[in-house]
Amino acid sequence: MNASPVYLDAASAAPLHPVARQALLAALDDGWADPQRLYAPARRARQLLDAAREAAAATLGVRPDELSFTPSGTAAAHSAVLGGLAGRRRAGSGLVHSAIEHSAVLHAAERHVAGGGTATSVPVNRVGRIDLDAWSTAVGAPGTALAALIAASHEVGTVQPVAAAGAVCAAAGVPLYVDAAQVVGHAPVPAGWSVLTASAHKWGGPPGVGLLVVRKGTRWESPWPMDEREAGRTPGVVNLPAVVAAAASLRAVAADAAARSARLARLVDRIRARVATEVPDVEVVGDPEDRLPHLVTFSCLYVDGEALLHALDRRGFAVSSGSSCTSSTLRPSHVLAAMGVLSHGNVRVSLHRDTTEAEVERFLTELPGIVGALRAEAGVVGL
Amino acid sequence: MTAPEVIDCRGQRCPLPVITLARRLPELPVGALVRVLADDPAAAVDLPAWCRLRGQEFVGRVDGPDGPGFDVRRRR
């Protein structure tokens, strides 16, 4: 096969933005010294770090001293959860989270529970939106220290009612942590949070840079051994060239986010409509309207998810899947399970700034035949 | 009440339990109850989802000595 590659997995890692590449190369020459030291190359590194922080903070509409760079989005999420709980231990040890948080948040919750704390999972409906009544009950329970809500589902794209959930938290005096990894660079960041995290390689920055924002006045305490860097919120020297590239690319993607997202949202609309009509026995999941602009997920009945990914890969299409056979744990996606939708034969398509209409058309043209061939091979046609 | 027919899908990876059910159910009369034994974790998600998509009734999950069982009634 000599199918040209079509990359449709931006929600895992977006291709490096040209601004990020340019900034990274410049900072490799200019930003290698330890910004803490007191000589000329260190001062230059400190200037780059300060400028990166100011640029990222300005883009997100927060104060520079509220924002720390972490070694990954996962590290930022772990810090947000465990630090938010540590800072509020006098109030209690209860964590409330949606059933569809990123696994980084759920794994931090497991650590919290293993240490004697409690965690309450708030269910979602069929399109993957939290039940606000259940959220209110859980947040209002005595001993709730922190609530965690993903801004929009990384697996199905459904946008969560962050402002309403945040109002509930504010009324109960519980800080809200929002995982905004799939929103930053794609859509406006919702209001109402006390702690926020994001991940640079989701917006076109390099991998290995996360953002942790802790609003002034929030009771948050670092869960890590003491370290003076990054306002004491995350240990270790930052990867400065990558941080510089992350901040520069964030500013660039935010500048044209509205136009890009509108274009990608139209392409996602087309995928949702065409997959539903042209592939038999398929369930397109997630909210069709109130969703991320660049992401769509569907499940093909009777099709093995791993076989589907390989078949698509052979035709040059890179996508991801929430099917159990494609995960290292052999368990289905907890997001699809919480929604009660089909988990096998699952495909997540996520678009990026370089995705063209022609690429989407080729995907839509080839998909019915690929699914049909797999069904014929498995002897499940007409079931 | 007669015991439901048991379809043993233990050891099968998804989507095989769903496929096995989809093959067997139409051979039974409307109103018939079957129990699908399936230990793949995805079966707990996919069997109820299949019932919803196909207009069949997912009666419930039964955890017995044979492992997880999923009761389904043919409705159409």
PDB file of N, CA and C in Angstrom, chain A residues 98-103 106 121-129 150 152-158 160 285-286 295 297 299 321-323 331-343 346 348, chain B residues 45:
ATOM      1  N   SER A  98     -15.810  13.579  38.197  1.00  0.00           N
ATOM      2  CA  SER A  98     -16.731  12.975  37.238  1.00  0.00           C
ATOM      3  C   SER A  98     -16.237  11.571  36.914  1.00  0.00           C
ATOM      4  N   ALA A  99     -17.151  10.753  36.396  1.00  0.00           N
ATOM      5  CA  ALA A  99     -16.799   9.384  36.016  1.00  0.00           C
ATOM      6  C   ALA A  99     -15.920   9.356  34.772  1.00  0.00           C
ATOM      7  N   ILE A 100     -15.788  10.492  34.093  1.00  0.00           N
ATOM      8  CA  ILE A 100     -15.097  10.487  32.797  1.00  0.00           C
ATOM      9  C   ILE A 100     -13.818  11.323  32.820  1.00  0.00           C
ATOM     10  N   GLU A 101     -13.235  11.494  34.009  1.00  0.00           N
ATOM     11  CA  GLU A 101     -11.947  12.207  34.074  1.00  0.00           C
ATOM     12  C   GLU A 101     -10.868  11.441  33.304  1.00  0.00           C
ATOM     13  N   HIS A 102      -9.817  12.144  32.962  1.00  0.00           N
ATOM     14  CA  HIS A 102      -8.645  11.504  32.357  1.00  0.00           C
ATOM     15  C   HIS A 102      -8.052  10.512  33.358  1.00  0.00           C
ATOM     16  N   SER A 103      -7.435   9.452  32.847  1.00  0.00           N
ATOM     17  CA  SER A 103      -6.876   8.427  33.742  1.00  0.00           C
ATOM     18  C   SER A 103      -5.840   9.023  34.698  1.00  0.00           C
ATOM     19  N   LEU A 106      -7.823  10.022  37.628  1.00  0.00           N
ATOM     20  CA  LEU A 106      -8.354   8.841  38.331  1.00  0.00           C
ATOM     21  C   LEU A 106      -7.239   8.102  39.068  1.00  0.00           C
ATOM     22  N   SER A 121     -17.396   9.269  42.582  1.00  0.00           N
ATOM     23  CA  SER A 121     -17.473   9.432  41.136  1.00  0.00           C
ATOM     24  C   SER A 121     -18.885   9.853  40.752  1.00  0.00           C
ATOM     25  N   VAL A 122     -19.002  10.955  40.028  1.00  0.00           N
ATOM     26  CA  VAL A 122     -20.315  11.479  39.626  1.00  0.00           C
ATOM     27  C   VAL A 122     -20.637  10.965  38.226  1.00  0.00           C
ATOM     28  N   PRO A 123     -21.816  10.333  38.058  1.00  0.00           N
ATOM     29  CA  PRO A 123     -22.130   9.718  36.763  1.00  0.00           C
ATOM     30  C   PRO A 123     -22.401  10.740  35.660  1.00  0.00           C
ATOM     31  N   VAL A 124     -22.369  10.223  34.432  1.00  0.00           N
ATOM     32  CA  VAL A 124     -22.683  11.037  33.253  1.00  0.00           C
ATOM     33  C   VAL A 124     -23.868  10.404  32.537  1.00  0.00           C
ATOM     34  N   ASN A 125     -24.490  11.173  31.652  1.00  0.00           N
ATOM     35  CA  ASN A 125     -25.605  10.636  30.877  1.00  0.00           C
ATOM     36  C   ASN A 125     -25.088   9.990  29.582  1.00  0.00           C
ATOM     37  N   ARG A 126     -26.009   9.592  28.705  1.00  0.00           N
ATOM     38  CA  ARG A 126     -25.641   8.856  27.490  1.00  0.00           C
ATOM     39  C   ARG A 126     -24.708   9.650  26.571  1.00  0.00           C
ATOM     40  N   VAL A 127     -24.793  10.993  26.580  1.00  0.00           N
ATOM     41  CA  VAL A 127     -23.882  11.774  25.730  1.00  0.00           C
ATOM     42  C   VAL A 127     -22.598  12.156  26.475  1.00  0.00           C
ATOM     43  N   GLY A 128     -22.498  11.755  27.748  1.00  0.00           N
ATOM     44  CA  GLY A 128     -21.244  11.986  28.456  1.00  0.00           C
ATOM     45  C   GLY A 128     -21.171  13.294  29.222  1.00  0.00           C
ATOM     46  N   ARG A 129     -22.337  13.821  29.637  1.00  0.00           N
ATOM     47  CA  ARG A 129     -22.346  15.053  30.424  1.00  0.00           C
ATOM     48  C   ARG A 129     -22.710  14.715  31.865  1.00  0.00           C
ATOM     49  N   ILE A 150     -13.323  17.492  34.231  1.00  0.00           N
ATOM     50  CA  ILE A 150     -12.659  17.717  32.948  1.00  0.00           C
ATOM     51  C   ILE A 150     -13.489  18.747  32.168  1.00  0.00           C
ATOM     52  N   ALA A 152     -13.772  19.246  28.937  1.00  0.00           N
ATOM     53  CA  ALA A 152     -14.469  18.573  27.840  1.00  0.00           C
ATOM     54  C   ALA A 152     -13.831  17.202  27.700  1.00  0.00           C
ATOM     55  N   SER A 153     -14.641  16.218  27.403  1.00  0.00           N
ATOM     56  CA  SER A 153     -14.133  14.848  27.379  1.00  0.00           C
ATOM     57  C   SER A 153     -13.086  14.649  26.293  1.00  0.00           C
ATOM     58  N   HIS A 154     -11.949  14.091  26.697  1.00  0.00           N
ATOM     59  CA  HIS A 154     -10.874  13.806  25.747  1.00  0.00           C
ATOM     60  C   HIS A 154     -11.215  12.616  24.873  1.00  0.00           C
ATOM     61  N   GLU A 155     -12.235  11.854  25.245  1.00  0.00           N
ATOM     62  CA  GLU A 155     -12.559  10.670  24.446  1.00  0.00           C
ATOM     63  C   GLU A 155     -13.757  10.867  23.532  1.00  0.00           C
ATOM     64  N   VAL A 156     -14.754  11.640  23.976  1.00  0.00           N
ATOM     65  CA  VAL A 156     -15.951  11.800  23.152  1.00  0.00           C
ATOM     66  C   VAL A 156     -16.269  13.256  22.832  1.00  0.00           C
ATOM     67  N   GLY A 157     -15.535  14.203  23.433  1.00  0.00           N
ATOM     68  CA  GLY A 157     -15.654  15.602  23.045  1.00  0.00           C
ATOM     69  C   GLY A 157     -16.733  16.399  23.751  1.00  0.00           C
ATOM     70  N   THR A 158     -17.592  15.744  24.529  1.00  0.00           N
ATOM     71  CA  THR A 158     -18.691  16.458  25.171  1.00  0.00           C
ATOM     72  C   THR A 158     -18.164  17.505  26.152  1.00  0.00           C
ATOM     73  N   GLN A 160     -18.355  19.940  29.283  1.00  0.00           N
ATOM     74  CA  GLN A 160     -18.994  19.808  30.591  1.00  0.00           C
ATOM     75  C   GLN A 160     -19.498  21.176  31.079  1.00  0.00           C
ATOM     76  N   VAL A 285     -20.962   8.750  19.063  1.00  0.00           N
ATOM     77  CA  VAL A 285     -21.236   9.055  20.470  1.00  0.00           C
ATOM     78  C   VAL A 285     -20.821  10.487  20.826  1.00  0.00           C
ATOM     79  N   GLY A 286     -21.220  10.924  22.014  1.00  0.00           N
ATOM     80  CA  GLY A 286     -20.910  12.276  22.469  1.00  0.00           C
ATOM     81  C   GLY A 286     -21.982  13.256  22.023  1.00  0.00           C
ATOM     82  N   LEU A 295     -12.972  16.954  17.596  1.00  0.00           N
ATOM     83  CA  LEU A 295     -12.903  15.551  18.019  1.00  0.00           C
ATOM     84  C   LEU A 295     -14.249  14.856  17.828  1.00  0.00           C
ATOM     85  N   THR A 297     -16.065  10.656  17.989  1.00  0.00           N
ATOM     86  CA  THR A 297     -15.870   9.259  18.348  1.00  0.00           C
ATOM     87  C   THR A 297     -17.072   8.443  17.890  1.00  0.00           C
ATOM     88  N   SER A 299     -18.481   4.038  17.309  1.00  0.00           N
ATOM     89  CA  SER A 299     -18.224   2.616  17.514  1.00  0.00           C
ATOM     90  C   SER A 299     -18.955   1.817  16.450  1.00  0.00           C
ATOM     91  N   SER A 321      -8.382   4.641  19.764  1.00  0.00           N
ATOM     92  CA  SER A 321      -9.570   3.853  20.076  1.00  0.00           C
ATOM     93  C   SER A 321      -9.720   3.676  21.569  1.00  0.00           C
ATOM     94  N   GLY A 322     -10.961   3.596  22.045  1.00  0.00           N
ATOM     95  CA  GLY A 322     -11.236   3.299  23.444  1.00  0.00           C
ATOM     96  C   GLY A 322     -11.614   1.849  23.664  1.00  0.00           C
ATOM     97  N   SER A 323     -11.471   1.017  22.619  1.00  0.00           N
ATOM     98  CA  SER A 323     -11.831  -0.398  22.750  1.00  0.00           C
ATOM     99  C   SER A 323     -10.828  -1.124  23.626  1.00  0.00           C
ATOM    100  N   ARG A 331      -9.034  -3.471  29.170  1.00  0.00           N
ATOM    101  CA  ARG A 331     -10.326  -3.050  29.693  1.00  0.00           C
ATOM    102  C   ARG A 331     -10.880  -1.988  28.755  1.00  0.00           C
ATOM    103  N   PRO A 332     -12.211  -1.946  28.605  1.00  0.00           N
ATOM    104  CA  PRO A 332     -12.779  -0.914  27.738  1.00  0.00           C
ATOM    105  C   PRO A 332     -12.606   0.461  28.370  1.00  0.00           C
ATOM    106  N   SER A 333     -12.674   1.489  27.558  1.00  0.00           N
ATOM    107  CA  SER A 333     -12.574   2.868  28.048  1.00  0.00           C
ATOM    108  C   SER A 333     -13.586   3.118  29.159  1.00  0.00           C
ATOM    109  N   HIS A 334     -13.115   3.685  30.276  1.00  0.00           N
ATOM    110  CA  HIS A 334     -14.030   3.983  31.374  1.00  0.00           C
ATOM    111  C   HIS A 334     -15.021   5.082  30.981  1.00  0.00           C
ATOM    112  N   VAL A 335     -14.657   5.880  29.991  1.00  0.00           N
ATOM    113  CA  VAL A 335     -15.554   6.942  29.532  1.00  0.00           C
ATOM    114  C   VAL A 335     -16.739   6.334  28.777  1.00  0.00           C
ATOM    115  N   LEU A 336     -16.451   5.440  27.823  1.00  0.00           N
ATOM    116  CA  LEU A 336     -17.521   4.798  27.063  1.00  0.00           C
ATOM    117  C   LEU A 336     -18.389   3.959  27.999  1.00  0.00           C
ATOM    118  N   ALA A 337     -17.745   3.289  28.979  1.00  0.00           N
ATOM    119  CA  ALA A 337     -18.502   2.471  29.938  1.00  0.00           C
ATOM    120  C   ALA A 337     -19.434   3.351  30.774  1.00  0.00           C
ATOM    121  N   ALA A 338     -18.944   4.502  31.222  1.00  0.00           N
ATOM    122  CA  ALA A 338     -19.765   5.387  32.056  1.00  0.00           C
ATOM    123  C   ALA A 338     -20.962   5.929  31.270  1.00  0.00           C
ATOM    124  N   MET A 339     -20.786   6.096  29.953  1.00  0.00           N
ATOM    125  CA  MET A 339     -21.869   6.594  29.112  1.00  0.00           C
ATOM    126  C   MET A 339     -22.851   5.485  28.724  1.00  0.00           C
ATOM    127  N   GLY A 340     -22.415   4.238  28.861  1.00  0.00           N
ATOM    128  CA  GLY A 340     -23.260   3.115  28.461  1.00  0.00           C
ATOM    129  C   GLY A 340     -23.363   2.960  26.952  1.00  0.00           C
ATOM    130  N   VAL A 341     -22.305   3.330  26.253  1.00  0.00           N
ATOM    131  CA  VAL A 341     -22.314   3.168  24.790  1.00  0.00           C
ATOM    132  C   VAL A 341     -21.357   2.050  24.392  1.00  0.00           C
ATOM    133  N   LEU A 342     -21.568   1.569  23.180  1.00  0.00           N
ATOM    134  CA  LEU A 342     -20.774   0.465  22.640  1.00  0.00           C
ATOM    135  C   LEU A 342     -19.281   0.776  22.753  1.00  0.00           C
ATOM    136  N   SER A 343     -18.508  -0.176  23.268  1.00  0.00           N
ATOM    137  CA  SER A 343     -17.074   0.108  23.434  1.00  0.00           C
ATOM    138  C   SER A 343     -16.216  -0.598  22.396  1.00  0.00           C
ATOM    139  N   ASN A 346     -14.337   0.783  18.381  1.00  0.00           N
ATOM    140  CA  ASN A 346     -14.360   2.229  18.647  1.00  0.00           C
ATOM    141  C   ASN A 346     -13.203   2.962  17.969  1.00  0.00           C
ATOM    142  N   ARG A 348     -11.617   7.027  17.651  1.00  0.00           N
ATOM    143  CA  ARG A 348     -11.644   8.453  17.945  1.00  0.00           C
ATOM    144  C   ARG A 348     -10.843   9.164  16.875  1.00  0.00           C
TER     145      ARG A 348
ATOM    146  N   VAL B  45     -20.287  -3.715  29.275  1.00  0.00           N
ATOM    147  CA  VAL B  45     -20.663  -2.473  28.601  1.00  0.00           C
ATOM    148  C   VAL B  45     -21.405  -2.787  27.310  1.00  0.00           C
TER     149      VAL B  45
END
